[in-house]
């Protein structure tokens, strides 16, 4: 799935984040021109997010939608309780 998404881009890609090395090793086999970002730039920061958003069109707070990579801790704990109750 990742390979399909990456094939859409015509420019070089910088791979960042917690899984950067893993993705770089996988994508390196497909000759995409992907580059592993330097260590100091590899992980996100609040400043980096602000800089990335600085040139974007202003949006109303009501138009912004979060993208969560995983459930919140409260949701995970609730699921665990429900699972435990159902398996008694």
mmCIF file of C-alpha atoms in Angstrom:
data_model
loop_
_atom_site.group_PDB
_atom_site.id
_atom_site.type_symbol
_atom_site.label_atom_id
_atom_site.label_comp_id
_atom_site.label_asym_id
_atom_site.label_seq_id
_atom_site.Cartn_x
_atom_site.Cartn_y
_atom_site.Cartn_z
ATOM 1 C CA UNK A 1 0.000 0.000 0.000
ATOM 2 C CA UNK A 2 2.822 2.400 0.870
ATOM 3 C CA UNK A 3 4.574 1.650 -2.409
ATOM 4 C CA UNK A 4 1.393 2.474 -4.364
ATOM 5 C CA UNK A 5 1.060 5.817 -2.557
ATOM 6 C CA UNK A 6 4.703 6.726 -3.115
ATOM 7 C CA UNK A 7 4.525 5.975 -6.843
ATOM 8 C CA UNK A 8 2.099 8.912 -7.240
ATOM 9 C CA UNK A 9 4.793 11.493 -6.436
ATOM 10 C CA UNK A 10 7.158 12.743 -9.116
ATOM 11 C CA UNK A 11 9.540 14.573 -6.766
ATOM 12 C CA UNK A 12 12.068 13.164 -4.328
ATOM 13 C CA UNK A 13 10.650 12.218 -0.954
ATOM 14 C CA UNK A 14 12.122 12.821 2.474
ATOM 15 C CA UNK A 15 11.138 10.126 4.911
ATOM 16 C CA UNK A 16 10.583 11.315 8.479
ATOM 17 C CA UNK A 17 9.130 10.059 11.755
ATOM 18 C CA UNK A 18 9.435 7.089 14.068
ATOM 19 C CA UNK A 19 9.315 4.537 11.267
ATOM 20 C CA UNK A 20 11.590 6.452 8.892
ATOM 21 C CA UNK A 21 14.431 3.925 8.851
ATOM 22 C CA UNK A 22 12.060 1.011 8.301
ATOM 23 C CA UNK A 23 10.252 2.774 5.454
ATOM 24 C CA UNK A 24 13.527 3.918 3.927
ATOM 25 C CA UNK A 25 14.815 0.354 3.905
ATOM 26 C CA UNK A 26 11.620 -0.853 2.234
ATOM 27 C CA UNK A 27 11.359 2.003 -0.286
ATOM 28 C CA UNK A 28 15.064 1.874 -1.073
ATOM 29 C CA UNK A 29 14.449 -1.392 -2.883
ATOM 30 C CA UNK A 30 12.023 0.282 -5.291
ATOM 31 C CA UNK A 31 14.239 3.159 -6.509
ATOM 32 C CA UNK A 32 11.874 6.036 -5.695
ATOM 33 C CA UNK A 33 14.480 8.653 -4.990
ATOM 34 C CA UNK A 34 13.443 8.552 -1.351
ATOM 35 C CA UNK A 35 15.877 10.060 1.123
ATOM 36 C CA UNK A 36 16.101 9.519 4.849
ATOM 37 C CA UNK A 37 15.875 12.927 6.542
ATOM 38 C CA UNK A 38 18.879 13.881 8.693
ATOM 39 C CA UNK A 39 18.531 12.780 12.319
ATOM 40 C CA UNK A 40 17.842 16.285 13.750
ATOM 41 C CA UNK A 41 15.008 16.782 11.237
ATOM 42 C CA UNK A 42 13.561 13.296 11.304
ATOM 43 C CA UNK A 43 11.106 13.714 14.161
ATOM 44 C CA UNK A 44 8.168 16.102 14.288
ATOM 45 C CA UNK A 45 7.956 19.082 16.587
ATOM 46 C CA UNK A 46 5.335 21.718 17.244
ATOM 47 C CA UNK A 47 7.549 24.282 15.521
ATOM 48 C CA UNK A 48 7.843 22.101 12.425
ATOM 49 C CA UNK A 49 4.094 21.599 12.228
ATOM 50 C CA UNK A 50 3.556 25.360 12.454
ATOM 51 C CA UNK A 51 6.122 26.017 9.735
ATOM 52 C CA UNK A 52 4.522 23.427 7.452
ATOM 53 C CA UNK A 53 1.126 25.046 7.954
ATOM 54 C CA UNK A 54 2.299 28.660 7.639
ATOM 55 C CA UNK A 55 1.741 28.901 3.892
ATOM 56 C CA UNK A 56 -1.581 27.066 3.884
ATOM 57 C CA UNK A 57 -4.860 28.891 3.441
ATOM 58 C CA UNK A 58 -6.439 29.951 6.696
ATOM 59 C CA UNK A 59 -9.286 27.722 7.768
ATOM 60 C CA UNK A 60 -11.988 28.115 10.307
ATOM 61 C CA UNK A 61 -11.454 26.130 13.481
ATOM 62 C CA UNK A 62 -14.660 24.301 12.605
ATOM 63 C CA UNK A 63 -13.202 23.088 9.295
ATOM 64 C CA UNK A 64 -10.110 21.477 10.811
ATOM 65 C CA UNK A 65 -10.215 17.715 11.210
ATOM 66 C CA UNK A 66 -7.686 15.785 13.276
ATOM 67 C CA UNK A 67 -6.055 12.655 11.892
ATOM 68 C CA UNK A 68 -5.272 10.196 14.649
ATOM 69 C CA UNK A 69 -2.724 7.446 14.142
ATOM 70 C CA UNK A 70 -4.117 5.485 17.054
ATOM 71 C CA UNK A 71 -6.984 5.642 19.511
ATOM 72 C CA UNK A 72 -6.641 7.933 22.504
ATOM 73 C CA UNK A 73 -5.606 6.390 25.801
ATOM 74 C CA UNK A 74 -9.153 6.776 27.153
ATOM 75 C CA UNK A 75 -10.575 4.945 24.125
ATOM 76 C CA UNK A 76 -8.002 2.147 24.421
ATOM 77 C CA UNK A 77 -8.751 1.721 28.133
ATOM 78 C CA UNK A 78 -12.490 1.653 27.433
ATOM 79 C CA UNK A 79 -12.039 -1.012 24.758
ATOM 80 C CA UNK A 80 -9.979 -3.060 27.177
ATOM 81 C CA UNK A 81 -12.708 -2.841 29.847
ATOM 82 C CA UNK A 82 -15.406 -3.821 27.337
ATOM 83 C CA UNK A 83 -13.270 -6.711 26.099
ATOM 84 C CA UNK A 84 -12.634 -7.895 29.679
ATOM 85 C CA UNK A 85 -16.370 -7.736 30.503
ATOM 86 C CA UNK A 86 -17.301 -9.701 27.392
ATOM 87 C CA UNK A 87 -14.750 -12.416 28.087
ATOM 88 C CA UNK A 88 -15.731 -13.160 31.689
#
